[in-house]
Amino acid sequence: MSSPGRPTKRWQGCDWRDDRGDASIQMAIVFPLVLLAAVAVIQASMWFYARQIALTAAREGATAARAYQSSPAAGAAQARAVLGRTAGGSLSSYSVSASGDGQRVRVRVSGTALSMIPGLSGLRITQSASGPVERWTVPER
């Protein structure tokens, strides 16, 4: 049994100066993984934000196109106006399409989210919204 303050037999041959540089090696191994995780979180956030912008524009466009005596073209124009105000570079190369059959209208917004990863041209996003067209009806008696 060893007395307090004296190293055990297991550590008697150990020289603490042999451990110099261990922290540097550990950081060289761990730091790229931490940096990669941070970039992945930021990239996912940028994708999610661009997706929300596209969805908001599609919803606003569908609301405008559904209005009484409106048209799908009015919905597409409203979606483009929303994108012009909110995209701000987060959603690039966007396109808007709207279609309707007299009963329902659908507005689709597509674009590309920005990318932080070199060589990745961006993530393609497509969001759509649809709903019934408002129309005048006479209540049944």
JSON list of C-alpha atoms in Angstrom, two decimals:
[
{"chain": "A", "resi": 1, "resn": "MET", "atom": "CA", "xyz": [0.00, 0.00, 0.00]},
{"chain": "A", "resi": 2, "resn": "SER", "atom": "CA", "xyz": [1.33, 3.44, -0.86]},
{"chain": "A", "resi": 3, "resn": "SER", "atom": "CA", "xyz": [1.46, 6.40, 1.45]},
{"chain": "A", "resi": 4, "resn": "PRO", "atom": "CA", "xyz": [-0.38, 9.61, 0.62]},
{"chain": "A", "resi": 5, "resn": "GLY", "atom": "CA", "xyz": [1.52, 11.95, -1.67]},
{"chain": "A", "resi": 6, "resn": "ARG", "atom": "CA", "xyz": [3.65, 9.22, -3.21]},
{"chain": "A", "resi": 7, "resn": "PRO", "atom": "CA", "xyz": [2.86, 7.82, -6.63]},
{"chain": "A", "resi": 8, "resn": "THR", "atom": "CA", "xyz": [1.64, 4.27, -6.86]},
{"chain": "A", "resi": 9, "resn": "LYS", "atom": "CA", "xyz": [3.86, 1.63, -8.34]},
{"chain": "A", "resi": 10, "resn": "ARG", "atom": "CA", "xyz": [1.98, 1.88, -11.61]},
{"chain": "A", "resi": 11, "resn": "TRP", "atom": "CA", "xyz": [3.14, 5.50, -12.17]},
{"chain": "A", "resi": 12, "resn": "GLN", "atom": "CA", "xyz": [6.64, 5.31, -10.76]},
{"chain": "A", "resi": 13, "resn": "GLY", "atom": "CA", "xyz": [8.30, 5.01, -14.17]},
{"chain": "A", "resi": 14, "resn": "CYS", "atom": "CA", "xyz": [6.17, 7.69, -15.81]},
{"chain": "A", "resi": 15, "resn": "ASP", "atom": "CA", "xyz": [7.67, 11.04, -16.72]},
{"chain": "A", "resi": 16, "resn": "TRP", "atom": "CA", "xyz": [4.99, 13.75, -17.14]},
{"chain": "A", "resi": 17, "resn": "ARG", "atom": "CA", "xyz": [7.18, 15.59, -19.63]},
{"chain": "A", "resi": 18, "resn": "ASP", "atom": "CA", "xyz": [6.43, 12.82, -22.16]},
{"chain": "A", "resi": 19, "resn": "ASP", "atom": "CA", "xyz": [2.85, 14.16, -22.53]},
{"chain": "A", "resi": 20, "resn": "ARG", "atom": "CA", "xyz": [3.85, 17.47, -24.12]},
{"chain": "A", "resi": 21, "resn": "GLY", "atom": "CA", "xyz": [1.96, 18.08, -27.38]},
{"chain": "A", "resi": 22, "resn": "ASP", "atom": "CA", "xyz": [-0.98, 15.80, -26.62]},
{"chain": "A", "resi": 23, "resn": "ALA", "atom": "CA", "xyz": [-3.44, 18.70, -26.46]},
{"chain": "A", "resi": 24, "resn": "SER", "atom": "CA", "xyz": [-2.25, 20.00, -29.84]},
{"chain": "A", "resi": 25, "resn": "ILE", "atom": "CA", "xyz": [-2.74, 16.61, -31.45]},
{"chain": "A", "resi": 26, "resn": "GLN", "atom": "CA", "xyz": [-6.18, 16.26, -29.88]},
{"chain": "A", "resi": 27, "resn": "MET", "atom": "CA", "xyz": [-7.19, 19.69, -31.17]},
{"chain": "A", "resi": 28, "resn": "ALA", "atom": "CA", "xyz": [-5.86, 18.88, -34.64]},
{"chain": "A", "resi": 29, "resn": "ILE", "atom": "CA", "xyz": [-8.13, 15.84, -34.70]},
{"chain": "A", "resi": 30, "resn": "VAL", "atom": "CA", "xyz": [-11.23, 17.36, -33.07]},
{"chain": "A", "resi": 31, "resn": "PHE", "atom": "CA", "xyz": [-11.26, 20.92, -34.48]},
{"chain": "A", "resi": 32, "resn": "PRO", "atom": "CA", "xyz": [-12.04, 20.00, -38.12]},
{"chain": "A", "resi": 33, "resn": "LEU", "atom": "CA", "xyz": [-15.00, 17.92, -36.91]},
{"chain": "A", "resi": 34, "resn": "VAL", "atom": "CA", "xyz": [-16.30, 20.81, -34.80]},
{"chain": "A", "resi": 35, "resn": "LEU", "atom": "CA", "xyz": [-15.86, 23.20, -37.73]},
{"chain": "A", "resi": 36, "resn": "LEU", "atom": "CA", "xyz": [-17.67, 20.80, -40.07]},
{"chain": "A", "resi": 37, "resn": "ALA", "atom": "CA", "xyz": [-20.55, 20.48, -37.60]},
{"chain": "A", "resi": 38, "resn": "ALA", "atom": "CA", "xyz": [-20.83, 24.28, -37.34]},
{"chain": "A", "resi": 39, "resn": "VAL", "atom": "CA", "xyz": [-20.89, 24.68, -41.14]},
{"chain": "A", "resi": 40, "resn": "ALA", "atom": "CA", "xyz": [-23.51, 21.93, -41.42]},
{"chain": "A", "resi": 41, "resn": "VAL", "atom": "CA", "xyz": [-25.75, 23.67, -38.86]},
{"chain": "A", "resi": 42, "resn": "ILE", "atom": "CA", "xyz": [-25.41, 27.02, -40.65]},
{"chain": "A", "resi": 43, "resn": "GLN", "atom": "CA", "xyz": [-26.09, 25.40, -44.04]},
{"chain": "A", "resi": 44, "resn": "ALA", "atom": "CA", "xyz": [-29.19, 23.66, -42.71]},
{"chain": "A", "resi": 45, "resn": "SER", "atom": "CA", "xyz": [-30.41, 26.96, -41.26]},
{"chain": "A", "resi": 46, "resn": "MET", "atom": "CA", "xyz": [-29.90, 28.73, -44.60]},
{"chain": "A", "resi": 47, "resn": "TRP", "atom": "CA", "xyz": [-31.82, 25.96, -46.39]},
{"chain": "A", "resi": 48, "resn": "PHE", "atom": "CA", "xyz": [-34.67, 26.13, -43.88]},
{"chain": "A", "resi": 49, "resn": "TYR", "atom": "CA", "xyz": [-34.89, 29.92, -44.13]},
{"chain": "A", "resi": 50, "resn": "ALA", "atom": "CA", "xyz": [-34.99, 29.83, -47.95]},
{"chain": "A", "resi": 51, "resn": "ARG", "atom": "CA", "xyz": [-37.66, 27.14, -47.75]},
{"chain": "A", "resi": 52, "resn": "GLN", "atom": "CA", "xyz": [-39.75, 29.33, -45.45]},
{"chain": "A", "resi": 53, "resn": "ILE", "atom": "CA", "xyz": [-39.40, 32.29, -47.82]},
{"chain": "A", "resi": 54, "resn": "ALA", "atom": "CA", "xyz": [-40.61, 30.15, -50.74]},
{"chain": "A", "resi": 55, "resn": "LEU", "atom": "CA", "xyz": [-43.52, 28.77, -48.71]},
{"chain": "A", "resi": 56, "resn": "THR", "atom": "CA", "xyz": [-44.58, 32.25, -47.56]},
{"chain": "A", "resi": 57, "resn": "ALA", "atom": "CA", "xyz": [-44.52, 33.54, -51.14]},
{"chain": "A", "resi": 58, "resn": "ALA", "atom": "CA", "xyz": [-46.55, 30.55, -52.36]},
{"chain": "A", "resi": 59, "resn": "ARG", "atom": "CA", "xyz": [-49.14, 31.00, -49.60]},
{"chain": "A", "resi": 60, "resn": "GLU", "atom": "CA", "xyz": [-49.47, 34.73, -50.25]},
{"chain": "A", "resi": 61, "resn": "GLY", "atom": "CA", "xyz": [-49.81, 34.04, -53.96]},
{"chain": "A", "resi": 62, "resn": "ALA", "atom": "CA", "xyz": [-52.46, 31.39, -53.40]},
{"chain": "A", "resi": 63, "resn": "THR", "atom": "CA", "xyz": [-54.41, 33.75, -51.14]},
{"chain": "A", "resi": 64, "resn": "ALA", "atom": "CA", "xyz": [-54.35, 36.44, -53.82]},
{"chain": "A", "resi": 65, "resn": "ALA", "atom": "CA", "xyz": [-55.31, 33.99, -56.59]},
{"chain": "A", "resi": 66, "resn": "ARG", "atom": "CA", "xyz": [-58.19, 32.53, -54.54]},
{"chain": "A", "resi": 67, "resn": "ALA", "atom": "CA", "xyz": [-59.87, 35.90, -54.02]},
{"chain": "A", "resi": 68, "resn": "TYR", "atom": "CA", "xyz": [-63.25, 36.53, -55.62]},
{"chain": "A", "resi": 69, "resn": "GLN", "atom": "CA", "xyz": [-62.90, 37.39, -59.33]},
{"chain": "A", "resi": 70, "resn": "SER", "atom": "CA", "xyz": [-59.11, 37.03, -59.20]},
{"chain": "A", "resi": 71, "resn": "SER", "atom": "CA", "xyz": [-56.88, 34.94, -61.44]},
{"chain": "A", "resi": 72, "resn": "PRO", "atom": "CA", "xyz": [-53.86, 32.67, -61.16]},
{"chain": "A", "resi": 73, "resn": "ALA", "atom": "CA", "xyz": [-51.82, 35.44, -62.80]},
{"chain": "A", "resi": 74, "resn": "ALA", "atom": "CA", "xyz": [-52.66, 37.75, -59.89]},
{"chain": "A", "resi": 75, "resn": "GLY", "atom": "CA", "xyz": [-51.44, 35.06, -57.50]},
{"chain": "A", "resi": 76, "resn": "ALA", "atom": "CA", "xyz": [-48.16, 34.69, -59.39]},
{"chain": "A", "resi": 77, "resn": "ALA", "atom": "CA", "xyz": [-47.69, 38.47, -59.34]},
{"chain": "A", "resi": 78, "resn": "GLN", "atom": "CA", "xyz": [-48.30, 38.57, -55.58]},
{"chain": "A", "resi": 79, "resn": "ALA", "atom": "CA", "xyz": [-45.82, 35.73, -55.00]},
{"chain": "A", "resi": 80, "resn": "ARG", "atom": "CA", "xyz": [-43.18, 37.57, -57.05]},
{"chain": "A", "resi": 81, "resn": "ALA", "atom": "CA", "xyz": [-43.82, 40.74, -55.04]},
{"chain": "A", "resi": 82, "resn": "VAL", "atom": "CA", "xyz": [-43.34, 38.84, -51.77]},
{"chain": "A", "resi": 83, "resn": "LEU", "atom": "CA", "xyz": [-40.12, 37.30, -53.08]},
{"chain": "A", "resi": 84, "resn": "GLY", "atom": "CA", "xyz": [-38.89, 40.72, -54.15]},
{"chain": "A", "resi": 85, "resn": "ARG", "atom": "CA", "xyz": [-39.38, 42.01, -50.62]},
{"chain": "A", "resi": 86, "resn": "THR", "atom": "CA", "xyz": [-38.16, 39.02, -48.61]},
{"chain": "A", "resi": 87, "resn": "ALA", "atom": "CA", "xyz": [-35.76, 36.87, -50.64]},
{"chain": "A", "resi": 88, "resn": "GLY", "atom": "CA", "xyz": [-32.80, 39.20, -50.13]},
{"chain": "A", "resi": 89, "resn": "GLY", "atom": "CA", "xyz": [-30.29, 36.77, -51.61]},
{"chain": "A", "resi": 90, "resn": "SER", "atom": "CA", "xyz": [-31.36, 33.84, -49.45]},
{"chain": "A", "resi": 91, "resn": "LEU", "atom": "CA", "xyz": [-33.40, 32.41, -52.31]},
{"chain": "A", "resi": 92, "resn": "SER", "atom": "CA", "xyz": [-31.85, 32.94, -55.72]},
{"chain": "A", "resi": 93, "resn": "SER", "atom": "CA", "xyz": [-32.84, 31.97, -59.25]},
{"chain": "A", "resi": 94, "resn": "TYR", "atom": "CA", "xyz": [-36.45, 31.72, -58.20]},
{"chain": "A", "resi": 95, "resn": "SER", "atom": "CA", "xyz": [-39.41, 31.11, -60.48]},
{"chain": "A", "resi": 96, "resn": "VAL", "atom": "CA", "xyz": [-43.13, 31.32, -59.84]},
{"chain": "A", "resi": 97, "resn": "SER", "atom": "CA", "xyz": [-45.90, 29.43, -61.60]},
{"chain": "A", "resi": 98, "resn": "ALA", "atom": "CA", "xyz": [-49.63, 29.48, -60.98]},
{"chain": "A", "resi": 99, "resn": "SER", "atom": "CA", "xyz": [-52.41, 27.34, -62.37]},
{"chain": "A", "resi": 100, "resn": "GLY", "atom": "CA", "xyz": [-56.10, 26.95, -61.80]},
{"chain": "A", "resi": 101, "resn": "ASP", "atom": "CA", "xyz": [-59.07, 25.00, -63.12]},
{"chain": "A", "resi": 102, "resn": "GLY", "atom": "CA", "xyz": [-61.86, 27.30, -61.94]},
{"chain": "A", "resi": 103, "resn": "GLN", "atom": "CA", "xyz": [-62.36, 25.32, -58.74]},
{"chain": "A", "resi": 104, "resn": "ARG", "atom": "CA", "xyz": [-58.87, 25.30, -57.23]},
{"chain": "A", "resi": 105, "resn": "VAL", "atom": "CA", "xyz": [-55.76, 27.37, -57.72]},
{"chain": "A", "resi": 106, "resn": "ARG", "atom": "CA", "xyz": [-52.15, 26.36, -57.10]},
{"chain": "A", "resi": 107, "resn": "VAL", "atom": "CA", "xyz": [-49.05, 28.56, -56.82]},
{"chain": "A", "resi": 108, "resn": "ARG", "atom": "CA", "xyz": [-45.60, 26.98, -56.97]},
{"chain": "A", "resi": 109, "resn": "VAL", "atom": "CA", "xyz": [-42.35, 28.74, -56.05]},
{"chain": "A", "resi": 110, "resn": "SER", "atom": "CA", "xyz": [-38.97, 27.21, -56.90]},
{"chain": "A", "resi": 111, "resn": "GLY", "atom": "CA", "xyz": [-35.50, 28.53, -56.24]},
{"chain": "A", "resi": 112, "resn": "THR", "atom": "CA", "xyz": [-32.03, 27.79, -54.99]},
{"chain": "A", "resi": 113, "resn": "ALA", "atom": "CA", "xyz": [-30.82, 28.26, -51.42]},
{"chain": "A", "resi": 114, "resn": "LEU", "atom": "CA", "xyz": [-27.40, 29.75, -50.89]},
{"chain": "A", "resi": 115, "resn": "SER", "atom": "CA", "xyz": [-24.58, 27.36, -50.12]},
{"chain": "A", "resi": 116, "resn": "MET", "atom": "CA", "xyz": [-21.60, 27.78, -47.82]},
{"chain": "A", "resi": 117, "resn": "ILE", "atom": "CA", "xyz": [-19.95, 24.61, -49.05]},
{"chain": "A", "resi": 118, "resn": "PRO", "atom": "CA", "xyz": [-17.54, 25.22, -51.92]},
{"chain": "A", "resi": 119, "resn": "GLY", "atom": "CA", "xyz": [-18.43, 23.31, -55.06]},
{"chain": "A", "resi": 120, "resn": "LEU", "atom": "CA", "xyz": [-22.04, 22.85, -54.02]},
{"chain": "A", "resi": 121, "resn": "SER", "atom": "CA", "xyz": [-24.14, 24.99, -56.35]},
{"chain": "A", "resi": 122, "resn": "GLY", "atom": "CA", "xyz": [-26.99, 25.33, -53.87]},
{"chain": "A", "resi": 123, "resn": "LEU", "atom": "CA", "xyz": [-29.92, 23.29, -52.77]},
{"chain": "A", "resi": 124, "resn": "ARG", "atom": "CA", "xyz": [-33.04, 23.32, -54.96]},
{"chain": "A", "resi": 125, "resn": "ILE", "atom": "CA", "xyz": [-36.24, 24.24, -53.15]},
{"chain": "A", "resi": 126, "resn": "THR", "atom": "CA", "xyz": [-39.83, 23.90, -54.36]},
{"chain": "A", "resi": 127, "resn": "GLN", "atom": "CA", "xyz": [-42.82, 24.93, -52.28]},
{"chain": "A", "resi": 128, "resn": "SER", "atom": "CA", "xyz": [-46.45, 25.17, -53.29]},
{"chain": "A", "resi": 129, "resn": "ALA", "atom": "CA", "xyz": [-49.78, 26.23, -51.87]},
{"chain": "A", "resi": 130, "resn": "SER", "atom": "CA", "xyz": [-53.27, 25.63, -53.15]},
{"chain": "A", "resi": 131, "resn": "GLY", "atom": "CA", "xyz": [-56.85, 26.29, -52.20]},
{"chain": "A", "resi": 132, "resn": "PRO", "atom": "CA", "xyz": [-60.40, 26.57, -53.48]},
{"chain": "A", "resi": 133, "resn": "VAL", "atom": "CA", "xyz": [-61.35, 29.61, -55.52]},
{"chain": "A", "resi": 134, "resn": "GLU", "atom": "CA", "xyz": [-63.79, 31.92, -53.80]},
{"chain": "A", "resi": 135, "resn": "ARG", "atom": "CA", "xyz": [-67.07, 32.22, -55.67]},
{"chain": "A", "resi": 136, "resn": "TRP", "atom": "CA", "xyz": [-70.47, 33.73, -55.17]},
{"chain": "A", "resi": 137, "resn": "THR", "atom": "CA", "xyz": [-73.21, 31.30, -54.30]},
{"chain": "A", "resi": 138, "resn": "VAL", "atom": "CA", "xyz": [-76.86, 31.71, -53.52]},
{"chain": "A", "resi": 139, "resn": "PRO", "atom": "CA", "xyz": [-77.99, 29.99, -50.34]},
{"chain": "A", "resi": 140, "resn": "GLU", "atom": "CA", "xyz": [-80.52, 27.24, -50.80]},
{"chain": "A", "resi": 141, "resn": "ARG", "atom": "CA", "xyz": [-83.96, 27.67, -49.24]}
]
